């Protein structure tokens, strides 16, 4: 009885701490949402809630002044196709390192993992010169190309693929099916939660990118992304923090939609595809 009481108290403590930490993490988003409905004068007042949630001028002005409609479209194209291409290349690379045996396999694998220790900012100038020589500046491909390969995603997928019995690949091969069929019909359904999580992670990373899209689209304002466009809403001459908050809320909408659409795939078990084919 005493043991149950101690466990009950510990559960309450853990739950309370988790709720407090969760609120601390989520509070900036709550503050951003509430501030986007405030007027310029209300934003300077020390209060959390706006006087009315019917004040939508901040969203209207943010869309017009920041050209966020076009920039949001640019960000979606870059984030979606960039993360999709990265996922395809990561799946193929992880498949090769898992099911193939070739000379120098471990060497190439650890060499790819070694690139994870190189900070992205170190490659900024080199990548810019390369993209410039390829005449890809101010293009979607120029912004996406540096994100087509991800060592971390390849590593995560390889770890997942290694947990799948190789007998399944041998069985499909004996039935006359090739590698692409095995990947599409067996491997991906079994790895759906991992693939979905990594895709969402890649999408959000590309969506939130700022520095690289800024320098690669410097001479073409219509090709800028939504994160670059939000910075145009505020300046030292005209401080409009409430517009920035409204712009941030607008920029979060696609990420939330993508998460809610794909959240069910993240929860599904790994045996859903074992009966496929």
mmCIF file of C-alpha atoms in Angstrom:
data_model
loop_
_atom_site.group_PDB
_atom_site.id
_atom_site.type_symbol
_atom_site.label_atom_id
_atom_site.label_comp_id
_atom_site.label_asym_id
_atom_site.label_seq_id
_atom_site.Cartn_x
_atom_site.Cartn_y
_atom_site.Cartn_z
ATOM 1 C CA UNK A 1 0.000 0.000 0.000
ATOM 2 C CA UNK A 2 2.831 2.355 0.881
ATOM 3 C CA UNK A 3 4.572 1.502 -2.390
ATOM 4 C CA UNK A 4 1.466 2.379 -4.393
ATOM 5 C CA UNK A 5 1.191 5.698 -2.585
ATOM 6 C CA UNK A 6 4.809 6.553 -3.407
ATOM 7 C CA UNK A 7 4.280 5.600 -7.075
ATOM 8 C CA UNK A 8 1.140 7.771 -7.176
ATOM 9 C CA UNK A 9 3.007 10.765 -5.762
ATOM 10 C CA UNK A 10 5.875 10.252 -8.231
ATOM 11 C CA UNK A 11 3.412 10.121 -11.115
ATOM 12 C CA UNK A 12 1.896 13.411 -10.001
ATOM 13 C CA UNK A 13 5.334 15.033 -9.730
ATOM 14 C CA UNK A 14 6.445 13.785 -13.149
ATOM 15 C CA UNK A 15 3.182 14.873 -14.763
ATOM 16 C CA UNK A 16 3.388 18.315 -13.161
ATOM 17 C CA UNK A 17 6.987 18.832 -14.272
ATOM 18 C CA UNK A 18 6.123 17.656 -17.791
ATOM 19 C CA UNK A 19 3.175 20.071 -17.994
ATOM 20 C CA UNK A 20 5.323 22.973 -16.778
ATOM 21 C CA UNK A 21 8.082 22.219 -19.280
ATOM 22 C CA UNK A 22 5.517 21.788 -22.058
ATOM 23 C CA UNK A 23 3.945 25.144 -21.245
ATOM 24 C CA UNK A 24 7.354 26.846 -21.264
ATOM 25 C CA UNK A 25 8.078 25.392 -24.706
ATOM 26 C CA UNK A 26 4.667 26.259 -26.155
ATOM 27 C CA UNK A 27 4.337 29.708 -24.536
ATOM 28 C CA UNK A 28 6.266 31.603 -27.279
ATOM 29 C CA UNK A 29 3.788 30.281 -29.853
ATOM 30 C CA UNK A 30 0.850 31.278 -27.646
ATOM 31 C CA UNK A 31 2.324 34.754 -27.140
ATOM 32 C CA UNK A 32 2.945 35.110 -30.880
ATOM 33 C CA UNK A 33 -0.655 34.126 -31.704
ATOM 34 C CA UNK A 34 -2.169 36.489 -29.141
ATOM 35 C CA UNK A 35 0.106 39.387 -30.119
ATOM 36 C CA UNK A 36 -0.865 39.087 -33.781
ATOM 37 C CA UNK A 37 -4.344 40.411 -32.870
ATOM 38 C CA UNK A 38 -3.044 43.475 -31.020
ATOM 39 C CA UNK A 39 -2.889 47.011 -32.324
ATOM 40 C CA UNK A 40 0.379 48.940 -32.290
ATOM 41 C CA UNK A 41 -0.530 50.652 -29.033
ATOM 42 C CA UNK A 42 -1.745 47.440 -27.383
ATOM 43 C CA UNK A 43 1.494 45.672 -28.239
ATOM 44 C CA UNK A 44 3.410 48.094 -26.007
ATOM 45 C CA UNK A 45 1.064 47.503 -23.075
ATOM 46 C CA UNK A 46 2.045 44.886 -20.457
ATOM 47 C CA UNK A 47 -0.846 42.512 -21.069
ATOM 48 C CA UNK A 48 -1.059 39.091 -22.637
ATOM 49 C CA UNK A 49 -4.483 39.040 -24.287
ATOM 50 C CA UNK A 50 -5.617 41.487 -26.977
ATOM 51 C CA UNK A 51 -8.728 43.563 -26.495
ATOM 52 C CA UNK A 52 -10.422 41.775 -29.387
ATOM 53 C CA UNK A 53 -9.746 38.793 -31.619
ATOM 54 C CA UNK A 54 -11.640 40.484 -34.449
ATOM 55 C CA UNK A 55 -8.743 42.793 -35.301
ATOM 56 C CA UNK A 56 -7.353 41.184 -38.475
ATOM 57 C CA UNK A 57 -5.565 44.179 -39.992
ATOM 58 C CA UNK A 58 -2.190 42.781 -38.948
ATOM 59 C CA UNK A 59 -2.700 39.680 -41.097
ATOM 60 C CA UNK A 60 -3.934 41.751 -44.028
ATOM 61 C CA UNK A 61 -1.034 44.201 -43.821
ATOM 62 C CA UNK A 62 1.483 41.382 -43.389
ATOM 63 C CA UNK A 63 0.248 39.663 -46.544
ATOM 64 C CA UNK A 64 0.319 42.897 -48.555
ATOM 65 C CA UNK A 65 3.490 44.565 -47.272
ATOM 66 C CA UNK A 66 5.543 41.396 -47.022
ATOM 67 C CA UNK A 67 4.243 39.812 -50.247
ATOM 68 C CA UNK A 68 3.761 36.679 -48.147
ATOM 69 C CA UNK A 69 1.405 34.971 -50.601
ATOM 70 C CA UNK A 70 4.129 34.643 -53.242
ATOM 71 C CA UNK A 71 6.834 33.966 -50.656
ATOM 72 C CA UNK A 72 4.733 31.252 -49.007
ATOM 73 C CA UNK A 73 4.300 29.563 -52.381
ATOM 74 C CA UNK A 74 8.065 29.749 -52.952
ATOM 75 C CA UNK A 75 8.744 28.242 -49.543
ATOM 76 C CA UNK A 76 6.255 25.425 -50.116
ATOM 77 C CA UNK A 77 7.776 24.486 -53.475
ATOM 78 C CA UNK A 78 11.297 24.540 -52.044
ATOM 79 C CA UNK A 79 10.414 22.704 -48.829
ATOM 80 C CA UNK A 80 8.209 20.033 -50.415
ATOM 81 C CA UNK A 81 10.292 19.096 -53.439
ATOM 82 C CA UNK A 82 13.564 19.577 -51.576
ATOM 83 C CA UNK A 83 12.550 17.291 -48.711
ATOM 84 C CA UNK A 84 11.003 14.759 -51.112
ATOM 85 C CA UNK A 85 14.208 14.569 -53.173
ATOM 86 C CA UNK A 86 16.286 14.295 -50.005
ATOM 87 C CA UNK A 87 14.075 11.470 -48.768
ATOM 88 C CA UNK A 88 14.355 9.517 -52.048
ATOM 89 C CA UNK A 89 18.151 9.798 -52.110
ATOM 90 C CA UNK A 90 18.388 8.905 -48.417
ATOM 91 C CA UNK A 91 16.213 5.811 -48.898
ATOM 92 C CA UNK A 92 18.276 4.597 -51.846
ATOM 93 C CA UNK A 93 21.571 5.227 -50.024
ATOM 94 C CA UNK A 94 20.337 3.546 -46.836
ATOM 95 C CA UNK A 95 19.092 0.574 -48.868
ATOM 96 C CA UNK A 96 22.487 0.173 -50.552
ATOM 97 C CA UNK A 97 24.390 0.324 -47.260
ATOM 98 C CA UNK A 98 21.986 -2.160 -45.661
ATOM 99 C CA UNK A 99 21.413 -4.870 -48.262
ATOM 100 C CA UNK A 100 24.411 -4.607 -50.603
ATOM 101 C CA UNK A 101 27.947 -5.816 -49.978
ATOM 102 C CA UNK A 102 30.635 -3.967 -51.917
ATOM 103 C CA UNK A 103 34.272 -3.049 -51.500
ATOM 104 C CA UNK A 104 34.855 -0.074 -49.206
ATOM 105 C CA UNK A 105 31.311 -0.182 -47.826
ATOM 106 C CA UNK A 106 32.248 0.715 -44.252
ATOM 107 C CA UNK A 107 34.750 3.345 -45.400
ATOM 108 C CA UNK A 108 32.199 5.205 -47.516
ATOM 109 C CA UNK A 109 29.571 4.888 -44.807
ATOM 110 C CA UNK A 110 31.753 6.468 -42.114
ATOM 111 C CA UNK A 111 32.975 9.080 -44.573
ATOM 112 C CA UNK A 112 29.378 10.149 -45.184
ATOM 113 C CA UNK A 113 28.723 10.220 -41.444
ATOM 114 C CA UNK A 114 31.830 12.394 -41.033
ATOM 115 C CA UNK A 115 30.149 15.150 -43.043
ATOM 116 C CA UNK A 116 27.718 15.586 -40.132
ATOM 117 C CA UNK A 117 30.543 17.170 -38.136
ATOM 118 C CA UNK A 118 31.039 19.950 -40.712
ATOM 119 C CA UNK A 119 29.034 23.089 -39.805
ATOM 120 C CA UNK A 120 26.801 24.303 -42.607
ATOM 121 C CA UNK A 121 28.111 27.856 -42.369
ATOM 122 C CA UNK A 122 31.623 26.643 -43.257
ATOM 123 C CA UNK A 123 30.348 25.523 -46.669
ATOM 124 C CA UNK A 124 28.316 28.651 -47.313
ATOM 125 C CA UNK A 125 30.843 30.438 -49.546
ATOM 126 C CA UNK A 126 31.843 27.273 -51.413
ATOM 127 C CA UNK A 127 28.232 26.314 -52.057
ATOM 128 C CA UNK A 128 27.414 29.824 -53.244
ATOM 129 C CA UNK A 129 30.315 29.826 -55.722
ATOM 130 C CA UNK A 130 29.279 26.397 -57.010
ATOM 131 C CA UNK A 131 25.633 27.376 -57.443
ATOM 132 C CA UNK A 132 26.716 30.633 -59.119
ATOM 133 C CA UNK A 133 28.931 28.812 -61.625
ATOM 134 C CA UNK A 134 26.036 26.488 -62.443
ATOM 135 C CA UNK A 135 23.842 29.578 -63.102
ATOM 136 C CA UNK A 136 21.307 28.451 -60.502
ATOM 137 C CA UNK A 137 21.065 31.694 -58.526
ATOM 138 C CA UNK A 138 17.535 33.079 -58.120
ATOM 139 C CA UNK A 139 16.012 29.682 -58.963
ATOM 140 C CA UNK A 140 14.162 27.064 -56.957
ATOM 141 C CA UNK A 141 16.795 24.458 -57.792
ATOM 142 C CA UNK A 142 19.567 26.745 -56.564
ATOM 143 C CA UNK A 143 17.912 27.043 -53.154
ATOM 144 C CA UNK A 144 17.081 23.324 -52.884
ATOM 145 C CA UNK A 145 20.216 21.702 -54.277
ATOM 146 C CA UNK A 146 22.327 22.036 -51.108
ATOM 147 C CA UNK A 147 19.652 20.117 -49.164
ATOM 148 C CA UNK A 148 19.289 17.130 -51.479
ATOM 149 C CA UNK A 149 21.642 14.970 -49.404
ATOM 150 C CA UNK A 150 21.355 14.329 -45.668
ATOM 151 C CA UNK A 151 23.767 12.036 -43.844
ATOM 152 C CA UNK A 152 21.620 12.026 -40.702
ATOM 153 C CA UNK A 153 18.501 10.876 -42.549
ATOM 154 C CA UNK A 154 20.476 8.199 -44.369
ATOM 155 C CA UNK A 155 21.825 6.947 -41.052
ATOM 156 C CA UNK A 156 18.380 6.848 -39.405
ATOM 157 C CA UNK A 157 16.876 4.957 -42.334
ATOM 158 C CA UNK A 158 19.784 2.512 -42.412
ATOM 159 C CA UNK A 159 19.239 1.725 -38.744
ATOM 160 C CA UNK A 160 15.562 1.072 -39.455
ATOM 161 C CA UNK A 161 16.272 -1.078 -42.517
ATOM 162 C CA UNK A 162 18.755 -3.208 -40.557
ATOM 163 C CA UNK A 163 15.919 -4.291 -38.240
ATOM 164 C CA UNK A 164 14.050 -5.800 -41.205
ATOM 165 C CA UNK A 165 14.961 -9.459 -41.894
ATOM 166 C CA UNK A 166 17.008 -9.915 -45.057
ATOM 167 C CA UNK A 167 15.050 -13.097 -45.712
ATOM 168 C CA UNK A 168 12.169 -10.908 -46.887
ATOM 169 C CA UNK A 169 14.357 -9.418 -49.636
ATOM 170 C CA UNK A 170 15.602 -12.861 -50.627
ATOM 171 C CA UNK A 171 12.035 -14.145 -50.775
ATOM 172 C CA UNK A 172 10.914 -11.286 -53.028
ATOM 173 C CA UNK A 173 13.976 -11.838 -55.215
ATOM 174 C CA UNK A 174 13.125 -15.527 -55.590
ATOM 175 C CA UNK A 175 9.611 -14.540 -56.654
ATOM 176 C CA UNK A 176 11.125 -12.468 -59.468
ATOM 177 C CA UNK A 177 10.706 -9.018 -57.951
ATOM 178 C CA UNK A 178 13.479 -6.426 -58.131
ATOM 179 C CA UNK A 179 14.903 -3.976 -55.626
ATOM 180 C CA UNK A 180 12.531 -1.112 -56.485
ATOM 181 C CA UNK A 181 9.495 -3.348 -55.986
ATOM 182 C CA UNK A 182 10.870 -4.518 -52.630
ATOM 183 C CA UNK A 183 11.523 -0.934 -51.527
ATOM 184 C CA UNK A 184 8.074 0.302 -52.568
ATOM 185 C CA UNK A 185 5.910 -2.650 -51.536
ATOM 186 C CA UNK A 186 7.691 -3.975 -48.467
ATOM 187 C CA UNK A 187 10.437 -1.739 -47.103
ATOM 188 C CA UNK A 188 8.600 1.602 -47.128
ATOM 189 C CA UNK A 189 5.348 0.286 -45.565
ATOM 190 C CA UNK A 190 7.395 -1.327 -42.804
ATOM 191 C CA UNK A 191 9.299 1.927 -42.251
ATOM 192 C CA UNK A 192 6.380 4.313 -42.672
ATOM 193 C CA UNK A 193 6.627 5.982 -39.210
ATOM 194 C CA UNK A 194 10.350 6.700 -39.632
ATOM 195 C CA UNK A 195 9.990 7.919 -43.215
ATOM 196 C CA UNK A 196 7.081 10.186 -42.299
ATOM 197 C CA UNK A 197 8.902 11.674 -39.325
ATOM 198 C CA UNK A 198 12.051 12.355 -41.340
ATOM 199 C CA UNK A 199 10.055 13.900 -44.186
ATOM 200 C CA UNK A 200 8.281 16.289 -41.814
ATOM 201 C CA UNK A 201 11.591 17.135 -40.167
ATOM 202 C CA UNK A 202 13.190 17.893 -43.534
ATOM 203 C CA UNK A 203 10.178 19.937 -44.643
ATOM 204 C CA UNK A 204 10.261 22.097 -41.519
ATOM 205 C CA UNK A 205 14.037 22.611 -41.773
ATOM 206 C CA UNK A 206 13.778 23.786 -45.377
ATOM 207 C CA UNK A 207 10.711 25.878 -44.592
ATOM 208 C CA UNK A 208 12.507 27.685 -41.766
ATOM 209 C CA UNK A 209 15.746 28.219 -43.715
ATOM 210 C CA UNK A 210 16.751 31.870 -43.847
ATOM 211 C CA UNK A 211 20.411 32.602 -44.637
ATOM 212 C CA UNK A 212 20.870 30.420 -47.713
ATOM 213 C CA UNK A 213 17.618 31.514 -49.456
ATOM 214 C CA UNK A 214 18.512 35.120 -48.607
ATOM 215 C CA UNK A 215 21.884 35.122 -50.370
ATOM 216 C CA UNK A 216 20.851 32.967 -53.331
ATOM 217 C CA UNK A 217 17.814 35.141 -54.163
ATOM 218 C CA UNK A 218 19.339 38.519 -53.291
ATOM 219 C CA UNK A 219 18.926 39.937 -56.806
ATOM 220 C CA UNK A 220 15.444 38.500 -57.372
ATOM 221 C CA UNK A 221 12.946 39.634 -54.706
ATOM 222 C CA UNK A 222 10.070 37.587 -56.181
ATOM 223 C CA UNK A 223 12.011 34.352 -55.518
ATOM 224 C CA UNK A 224 12.469 34.950 -51.791
ATOM 225 C CA UNK A 225 11.008 32.646 -49.159
ATOM 226 C CA UNK A 226 8.485 33.440 -46.447
ATOM 227 C CA UNK A 227 11.130 33.647 -43.709
ATOM 228 C CA UNK A 228 13.007 36.280 -45.691
ATOM 229 C CA UNK A 229 9.739 38.097 -46.373
ATOM 230 C CA UNK A 230 8.864 38.304 -42.679
ATOM 231 C CA UNK A 231 12.028 40.324 -41.998
ATOM 232 C CA UNK A 232 10.738 42.983 -44.414
ATOM 233 C CA UNK A 233 7.799 43.680 -42.119
ATOM 234 C CA UNK A 234 9.995 45.402 -39.540
ATOM 235 C CA UNK A 235 12.822 47.930 -39.726
ATOM 236 C CA UNK A 236 14.607 50.418 -37.487
ATOM 237 C CA UNK A 237 12.544 53.231 -39.046
ATOM 238 C CA UNK A 238 9.163 51.563 -38.639
ATOM 239 C CA UNK A 239 8.850 49.019 -35.859
ATOM 240 C CA UNK A 240 5.856 46.796 -36.521
ATOM 241 C CA UNK A 241 6.299 43.870 -34.201
ATOM 242 C CA UNK A 242 2.619 43.016 -34.346
ATOM 243 C CA UNK A 243 2.941 42.553 -38.122
ATOM 244 C CA UNK A 244 5.923 40.278 -37.591
ATOM 245 C CA UNK A 245 3.864 38.178 -35.173
ATOM 246 C CA UNK A 246 1.065 37.940 -37.730
ATOM 247 C CA UNK A 247 3.569 36.945 -40.415
ATOM 248 C CA UNK A 248 5.016 34.229 -38.180
ATOM 249 C CA UNK A 249 1.509 32.854 -37.531
ATOM 250 C CA UNK A 250 0.884 32.720 -41.286
ATOM 251 C CA UNK A 251 4.204 30.952 -41.872
ATOM 252 C CA UNK A 252 3.329 28.272 -39.296
ATOM 253 C CA UNK A 253 0.092 27.234 -40.996
ATOM 254 C CA UNK A 254 1.587 24.876 -43.664
ATOM 255 C CA UNK A 255 3.748 23.092 -41.092
ATOM 256 C CA UNK A 256 0.758 22.474 -38.832
ATOM 257 C CA UNK A 257 -1.358 21.256 -41.763
ATOM 258 C CA UNK A 258 1.361 18.856 -42.889
ATOM 259 C CA UNK A 259 1.791 17.524 -39.359
ATOM 260 C CA UNK A 260 -1.935 16.889 -38.846
ATOM 261 C CA UNK A 261 -2.257 15.195 -42.248
ATOM 262 C CA UNK A 262 0.658 12.841 -41.681
ATOM 263 C CA UNK A 263 0.437 12.322 -37.922
ATOM 264 C CA UNK A 264 -1.436 9.025 -38.322
ATOM 265 C CA UNK A 265 1.437 7.558 -40.343
ATOM 266 C CA UNK A 266 3.815 8.511 -37.535
ATOM 267 C CA UNK A 267 1.795 6.439 -35.043
ATOM 268 C CA UNK A 268 1.285 3.313 -37.106
ATOM 269 C CA UNK A 269 3.195 0.216 -36.191
ATOM 270 C CA UNK A 270 6.010 -1.207 -38.253
ATOM 271 C CA UNK A 271 4.199 -4.401 -39.267
ATOM 272 C CA UNK A 272 1.550 -2.722 -41.442
ATOM 273 C CA UNK A 273 3.381 -3.605 -44.641
ATOM 274 C CA UNK A 274 4.335 -7.188 -43.844
ATOM 275 C CA UNK A 275 1.246 -8.518 -45.628
ATOM 276 C CA UNK A 276 1.602 -6.275 -48.674
ATOM 277 C CA UNK A 277 2.273 -8.153 -51.922
#
